[in-house]
C-alpha positions as semicolon CSV with decimal commas, in nm:
position;residue;x (nm);y (nm);z (nm)
1;M;-0,031;-0,011;0,034
2;D;0,147;0,339;-0,104
3;N;0,129;0,631;0,230
4;S;0,281;0,912;0,046
5;D;-0,029;1,052;0,163
6;V;0,076;1,057;0,496
7;H;0,271;1,308;0,691
8;M;0,266;1,243;1,070
9;I;0,494;1,323;1,367
10;Y;0,580;1,013;1,592
11;V;0,666;1,093;1,925
12;L;0,835;0,850;2,154
13;L;0,860;0,933;2,496
14;D;1,151;0,748;2,655
15;G;1,024;0,564;2,967
16;I;0,697;0,740;2,985
17;G;0,458;0,511;3,202
18;D;0,430;0,524;3,543
19;L;0,213;0,403;3,880
20;P;0,047;0,602;4,102
21;H;0,295;0,739;4,311
22;P;0,252;0,901;4,708
23;D;0,480;1,173;4,602
24;L;0,230;1,311;4,388
25;K;-0,095;1,255;4,598
26;G;-0,161;0,924;4,399
27;L;-0,123;1,038;4,082
28;T;0,108;0,930;3,805
29;P;0,382;1,193;3,673
30;L;0,171;1,227;3,354
31;S;-0,146;1,254;3,573
32;Y;-0,001;1,509;3,807
33;A;0,177;1,701;3,547
34;K;-0,006;2,026;3,400
35;T;0,039;1,993;3,049
36;P;-0,157;2,132;2,839
37;N;-0,024;2,107;2,499
38;L;-0,074;1,789;2,567
39;D;-0,401;1,821;2,676
40;R;-0,485;2,006;2,300
41;L;-0,300;1,735;2,140
42;A;-0,517;1,481;2,354
43;R;-0,888;1,701;2,265
44;N;-0,805;1,638;1,881
45;G;-0,785;1,301;1,838
46;A;-0,810;0,915;2,007
47;I;-0,640;0,769;2,270
48;G;-0,503;0,399;2,348
49;E;-0,298;0,165;2,548
50;V;-0,019;0,013;2,395
51;I;0,167;-0,296;2,509
52;S;0,557;-0,231;2,364
53;V;0,686;-0,563;2,319
54;G;0,434;-0,880;2,488
55;K;0,245;-0,911;2,800
56;G;0,447;-1,021;3,075
57;I;0,779;-0,888;2,958
58;A;0,910;-0,526;3,071
59;P;1,145;-0,444;2,798
60;Q;1,485;-0,297;2,719
61;S;1,433;0,042;2,528
62;D;1,594;-0,161;2,196
63;I;1,354;-0,427;2,191
64;A;1,081;-0,216;2,286
65;V;1,203;0,085;2,008
66;F;1,222;-0,155;1,709
67;N;0,892;-0,298;1,796
68;M;0,682;0,006;1,812
69;L;0,842;0,060;1,494
70;G;0,685;-0,207;1,344
71;Y;0,869;-0,503;1,406
72;R;0,873;-0,839;1,515
73;F;1,109;-1,034;1,619
74;E;1,031;-1,425;1,650
75;N;1,209;-1,658;1,888
76;T;1,588;-1,577;1,873
77;Q;1,567;-1,382;1,594
78;Y;1,682;-1,061;1,777
79;V;2,049;-0,974;1,735
80;G;2,087;-0,802;2,094
81;R;2,122;-0,481;2,215
82;G;2,506;-0,512;2,277
83;V;2,529;-0,539;1,827
84;I;2,263;-0,283;1,832
85;E;2,453;-0,018;2,023
86;A;2,791;-0,179;1,875
87;I;2,681;-0,033;1,502
88;G;2,553;0,300;1,683
89;V;2,886;0,407;1,819
90;G;3,079;0,286;1,483
91;I;3,302;0,040;1,679
92;D;3,469;-0,276;1,459
93;F;3,261;-0,538;1,489
94;K;3,155;-0,842;1,224
95;N;2,990;-1,159;1,280
96;G;3,143;-1,414;1,531
97;D;3,288;-1,132;1,759
98;L;3,036;-1,100;2,072
99;A;2,914;-0,737;2,157
100;L;2,763;-0,667;2,502
101;R;2,572;-0,373;2,671
102;G;2,783;-0,226;2,968
103;N;2,717;0,012;3,266
104;F;3,005;0,095;3,478
105;A;2,872;0,073;3,799
106;T;3,047;0,066;4,191
107;V;3,141;-0,210;4,406
108;N;3,218;-0,301;4,713
109;D;3,493;-0,496;4,773
110;E;3,316;-0,783;4,795
111;R;3,128;-0,725;4,411
112;I;2,774;-0,627;4,603
113;I;2,673;-0,373;4,376
114;T;2,640;-0,044;4,547
115;D;2,548;0,212;4,251
116;R;2,395;-0,003;3,883
117;R;2,550;0,333;3,714
118;A;2,844;0,496;3,922
119;G;2,630;0,773;4,023
120;R;2,525;0,815;3,630
121;N;2,755;1,103;3,540
122;I;3,098;0,981;3,440
123;E;3,293;1,267;3,317
124;K;3,368;1,183;2,930
125;E;3,734;1,203;3,029
126;D;3,719;0,934;3,354
127;A;3,535;0,659;3,117
128;N;3,785;0,734;2,837
129;A;4,104;0,639;3,076
130;I;3,951;0,406;3,249
131;A;3,925;0,219;2,920
132;R;4,208;0,265;2,727
133;E;4,360;0,169;3,063
134;I;4,131;-0,192;3,056
135;E;4,218;-0,245;2,660
136;E;4,583;-0,223;2,785
137;K;4,652;-0,427;3,087
138;L;4,384;-0,691;2,987
139;K;4,528;-0,995;2,935
140;F;4,270;-1,346;2,812
141;S;4,360;-1,670;2,888
142;N;4,352;-1,765;2,544
143;P;4,573;-1,561;2,327
144;K;4,378;-1,517;2,037
145;A;4,151;-1,329;2,213
146;S;4,093;-0,954;2,237
147;V;3,878;-0,662;2,407
148;V;3,773;-0,330;2,265
149;V;3,569;-0,135;2,589
150;A;3,369;0,200;2,424
151;P;3,230;0,437;2,668
152;T;2,948;0,619;2,481
153;I;2,702;0,882;2,715
154;G;2,730;0,854;3,056
155;H;2,762;0,562;3,270
156;R;2,691;0,385;2,944
157;L;2,969;0,176;2,781
158;I;2,977;-0,149;2,495
159;V;3,233;-0,435;2,526
160;R;3,363;-0,601;2,237
161;I;3,559;-0,928;2,285
162;R;3,707;-1,060;2,015
163;C;3,861;-1,446;1,926
164;E;4,060;-1,472;1,591
165;G;3,972;-1,742;1,383
166;I;3,725;-1,861;1,644
167;F;3,262;-1,762;1,645
168;L;3,187;-1,660;1,949
169;T;2,839;-1,706;2,038
170;P;2,564;-1,482;2,263
171;D;2,464;-1,799;2,411
172;I;2,560;-1,642;2,761
173;S;2,391;-1,523;3,067
174;N;2,440;-1,199;3,224
175;T;2,660;-1,017;3,457
176;D;2,450;-0,727;3,518
177;P;2,183;-0,859;3,764
178;A;1,922;-0,629;3,678
179;Y;1,830;-0,801;3,282
180;A;1,733;-1,112;3,223
181;R;1,757;-1,230;2,873
182;I;1,546;-1,388;2,679
183;D;1,479;-1,525;2,323
184;G;1,807;-1,266;2,238
185;M;1,609;-0,969;2,411
186;G;1,745;-0,800;2,732
187;V;1,463;-0,848;3,007
188;A;1,421;-0,637;3,317
189;K;1,399;-0,822;3,653
190;A;1,267;-0,747;4,008
191;V;1,550;-0,683;4,181
192;G;1,571;-0,614;4,578
193;D;1,851;-0,356;4,686
194;Y;2,096;-0,587;4,762
195;M;2,304;-0,682;4,409
196;E;2,608;-0,888;4,322
197;V;2,804;-0,898;3,965
198;E;2,736;-1,231;3,875
199;R;2,886;-1,475;3,672
200;S;2,814;-1,547;3,298
201;L;2,679;-1,870;3,226
202;P;2,726;-2,067;2,911
203;L;2,270;-2,135;2,818
204;N;2,385;-2,481;2,629
205;E;2,680;-2,725;2,612
206;S;2,793;-2,567;2,321
207;D;3,223;-2,534;2,313
208;G;3,133;-2,173;2,194
209;A;2,897;-2,062;2,450
210;K;3,129;-2,170;2,679
211;L;3,432;-2,037;2,545
212;S;3,223;-1,739;2,564
213;A;3,101;-1,738;2,917
214;L;3,470;-1,781;3,002
215;L;3,658;-1,495;2,832
216;V;3,293;-1,262;2,951
217;N;3,403;-1,370;3,293
218;E;3,754;-1,295;3,219
219;F;3,693;-1,006;3,142
220;T;3,499;-0,931;3,482
221;D;3,721;-1,088;3,691
222;K;4,005;-0,881;3,549
223;S;3,819;-0,563;3,459
224;L;3,790;-0,504;3,850
225;Q;4,138;-0,567;3,953
226;I;4,272;-0,305;3,646
227;M;3,988;-0,057;3,795
228;K;4,077;-0,112;4,158
229;D;4,373;0,003;4,124
230;S;4,346;0,263;3,909
231;I;4,488;0,632;3,986
232;V;4,155;0,754;3,799
233;N;3,975;0,599;4,104
234;K;4,262;0,740;4,360
235;N;4,143;1,114;4,206
236;R;3,771;0,976;4,273
237;K;3,807;0,914;4,553
238;E;3,989;1,277;4,653
239;Q;3,727;1,417;4,520
240;G;3,469;1,223;4,640
241;K;3,305;1,067;4,386
242;K;3,183;0,734;4,327
243;M;3,448;0,499;4,255
244;V;3,410;0,372;3,826
245;N;3,536;-0,001;3,970
246;A;3,292;-0,255;3,795
247;I;3,177;-0,279;3,448
248;L;2,811;-0,507;3,412
249;L;2,789;-0,706;3,110
250;R;2,430;-0,783;2,895
251;D;2,253;-0,837;2,630
252;A;2,529;-0,986;2,419
253;G;2,524;-1,057;2,037
254;N;2,730;-1,211;1,784
255;K;2,591;-1,070;1,427
256;F;2,458;-0,758;1,290
257;P;2,042;-0,817;1,229
258;D;1,912;-0,933;0,913
259;V;1,566;-0,662;0,853
260;T;1,311;-0,492;0,621
261;P;1,448;-0,119;0,568
262;I;1,142;0,092;0,749
263;N;1,103;0,285;0,435
264;K;1,023;-0,073;0,255
265;L;0,826;-0,205;0,522
266;H;0,573;0,103;0,564
267;E;0,566;0,278;0,208
268;M;0,679;0,601;0,307
269;Q;0,947;0,857;0,371
270;F;1,044;0,767;0,774
271;S;1,273;0,955;0,939
272;C;1,432;1,022;1,266
273;I;1,557;1,273;1,562
274;V;1,719;1,047;1,820
275;D;2,058;1,081;2,063
276;M;2,132;0,783;2,250
277;P;2,384;0,509;2,109
278;V;2,114;0,258;2,026
279;E;1,856;0,473;1,878
280;I;2,110;0,485;1,678
281;G;2,182;0,184;1,590
282;I;1,824;0,132;1,520
283;A;1,807;0,422;1,248
284;N;2,150;0,281;1,068
285;V;1,937;-0,063;1,094
286;L;1,673;-0,003;0,982
287;K;1,813;0,285;0,750
288;M;1,643;0,527;0,832
289;K;1,772;0,879;0,767
290;S;1,872;1,101;1,059
291;F;1,811;1,472;1,105
292;S;2,082;1,680;1,317
293;A;1,886;1,854;1,622
294;G;2,103;1,927;1,939
295;G;2,153;1,795;2,241
296;L;1,941;1,553;2,448
297;T;1,724;1,841;2,634
298;D;1,725;2,040;2,321
299;Y;1,394;2,059;2,342
300;E;1,323;2,335;2,038
301;E;1,557;2,267;1,817
302;K;1,373;1,889;1,787
303;A;1,073;2,009;1,787
304;R;1,197;2,269;1,461
305;V;1,328;2,018;1,296
306;A;1,031;1,797;1,298
307;A;0,819;2,017;1,155
308;K;1,039;2,148;0,875
309;A;1,131;1,777;0,800
310;M;0,794;1,766;0,727
311;Q;0,833;1,943;0,403
312;T;1,081;1,634;0,245
313;E;0,934;1,370;0,477
314;N;0,599;1,145;0,542
315;A;0,711;1,074;0,850
316;I;0,997;1,119;1,134
317;Y;1,032;0,942;1,491
318;V;1,099;1,203;1,767
319;H;1,241;0,995;2,048
320;I;1,310;1,194;2,388
321;K;1,463;1,008;2,626
322;G;1,435;1,228;2,988
323;P;1,135;1,023;3,158
324;D;1,370;0,730;3,173
325;E;1,588;0,830;3,376
326;F;1,398;0,988;3,629
327;G;1,218;0,631;3,691
328;H;1,541;0,500;3,695
329;D;1,605;0,685;4,010
330;G;1,258;0,727;4,186
331;D;1,222;1,059;4,114
332;A;0,819;1,100;4,081
333;V;0,876;1,456;4,128
334;G;1,156;1,503;3,867
335;K;0,967;1,322;3,595
336;M;0,649;1,507;3,619
337;Q;0,829;1,848;3,606
338;N;1,073;1,726;3,291
339;I;0,698;1,686;3,131
340;E;0,540;1,969;3,186
341;E;0,944;2,124;3,023
342;I;0,923;1,884;2,755
343;D;0,511;1,997;2,704
344;K;0,616;2,353;2,733
345;R;0,928;2,365;2,511
346;F;0,866;2,074;2,265
347;F;0,476;2,012;2,214
348;G;0,435;2,383;2,269
349;T;0,666;2,439;2,008
350;L;0,564;2,194;1,745
351;L;0,238;2,303;1,811
352;D;0,340;2,658;1,668
353;N;0,499;2,516;1,400
354;I;0,282;2,237;1,240
355;D;-0,050;2,224;1,034
356;T;-0,248;1,992;1,195
357;S;-0,498;1,973;0,950
358;K;-0,205;1,797;0,751
359;V;0,005;1,660;0,992
360;A;-0,076;1,405;1,273
361;V;0,089;1,370;1,549
362;I;0,172;1,038;1,699
363;I;0,271;0,956;2,103
364;S;0,358;0,708;2,368
365;G;0,630;0,567;2,467
366;D;0,868;0,232;2,448
367;H;0,811;0,078;2,826
368;S;0,711;0,251;3,139
369;T;0,948;0,331;3,397
370;P;0,750;0,390;3,743
371;C;0,896;0,558;4,005
372;I;0,789;0,325;4,294
373;N;1,000;0,031;4,071
374;K;1,320;0,217;3,992
375;S;1,328;-0,033;3,698
376;H;1,120;-0,099;3,316
377;S;0,799;-0,262;3,401
378;D;0,517;-0,446;3,183
379;D;0,292;-0,228;3,211
380;P;0,099;-0,083;2,940
381;V;0,113;0,305;2,770
382;P;-0,086;0,557;2,591
383;V;-0,090;0,599;2,308
384;L;-0,218;0,916;2,135
385;I;-0,332;0,990;1,782
386;S;-0,398;1,360;1,707
387;G;-0,492;1,551;1,382
388;D;-0,814;1,756;1,290
389;F;-0,877;1,441;1,022
390;V;-0,887;1,203;1,333
391;K;-1,232;1,092;1,476
392;K;-1,241;1,222;1,833
393;D;-1,296;0,991;2,116
394;G;-1,353;1,290;2,374
395;T;-1,081;1,232;2,560
396;M;-0,875;1,479;2,701
397;R;-0,566;1,436;2,828
398;F;-0,249;1,240;2,804
399;T;-0,241;0,992;3,069
400;E;-0,222;0,638;3,194
401;E;-0,591;0,679;3,266
402;Q;-0,754;0,827;3,008
403;A;-0,548;0,603;2,783
404;K;-0,802;0,293;2,964
405;K;-1,115;0,514;2,809
406;G;-1,012;0,552;2,458
407;R;-1,147;0,391;2,137
408;I;-0,817;0,236;2,035
409;G;-0,844;0,061;2,312
410;L;-0,540;-0,214;2,401
411;I;-0,259;-0,266;2,129
412;M;0,033;-0,425;2,039
413;G;0,358;-0,186;2,011
414;A;0,415;-0,374;1,660
415;D;0,070;-0,226;1,522
416;V;0,126;0,102;1,665
417;I;0,197;0,260;1,345
418;N;-0,043;0,088;1,112
419;T;-0,314;0,197;1,311
420;A;-0,191;0,533;1,279
421;I;-0,193;0,547;0,939
422;K;-0,540;0,306;0,896
423;T;-0,674;0,615;1,132
424;I;-0,529;0,919;0,924
425;K;-0,604;0,788;0,603
426;S;-0,989;0,657;0,738
């Protein structure tokens, strides 16, 4: 079906979904926030709920975004977040390498995790220095093995392990205790305050899985010692900063993904505005044109670029990171304030720069990150399809409560774009 007559701006608010919170008088951040621009869009459209990946699955952003862009992965087809982020940062990767997503973390002498993100905002120079030190000093028991440690943003990094002439496999468990690996997908686990760095285990009896787990465990053990002795951490301790003394690994992958490009999938010119390595990787994999629009919180610029893109594109996907981080930090008030800021600066600017009689606005989230959980959950997120030509359903706000009453009903993430296209065309 030719969808070249469709024009839509598709906004995913990372981790926007939430649960009632006592700091907000028993409301969610979306419900408590003052959002006149989102309210205006809601009154001009129809709303519903989305399960981004599957019932009972608390997904990570990578697999959630793929689904929200219309992709389903069956069984073990998904290549893992490590590969997607490796592609996003452009490191040397080939089939048979092992790519893993990592977190710099803080641990005590017993490998008990005291902060999964080592304070979250790690200075780039410290992250790079630690990475270089690990690469230079770490020696595997297998002389053919080598490692690349690539810091990205904040506490995030990618680790690529290569064993020349040997095809490593992703059939291993994570060392990050907060995430399980199911059919190649990273899924958030329900964890308490007590967590320790885990051993990676082979998930089958193959030689490739056993070697991969062995190399990951060697990397973990030896990097712990290197970081413990690092001058970087000695300086951080003197400055009263959290130690960057562990790396938690998850979501191993060993091959490039093979998927249908997004323009072919939806029969339209689809573009994006993305900032994080995982979203950049997704854009590269899907062969999606990317527009530059400032930094993470340059909301006005993102809105202006998205509006202008409608002159040449059928659709533009905009990923806004903010709400998720407040959810992980358990900061309900901060999340509410961030939503108000996004409403004013992004959606206010967007509405000033588009004609809603010609351009639809679709708003949803990749997943819920409830502040009371401090982690992703399987709770549905709201979805809104707004435009002058959209049949209204009487809902007044973009909230979890209103979403339950909307005429769109409950849909799966992979059906959002097709549902939006049908709604726009009808």
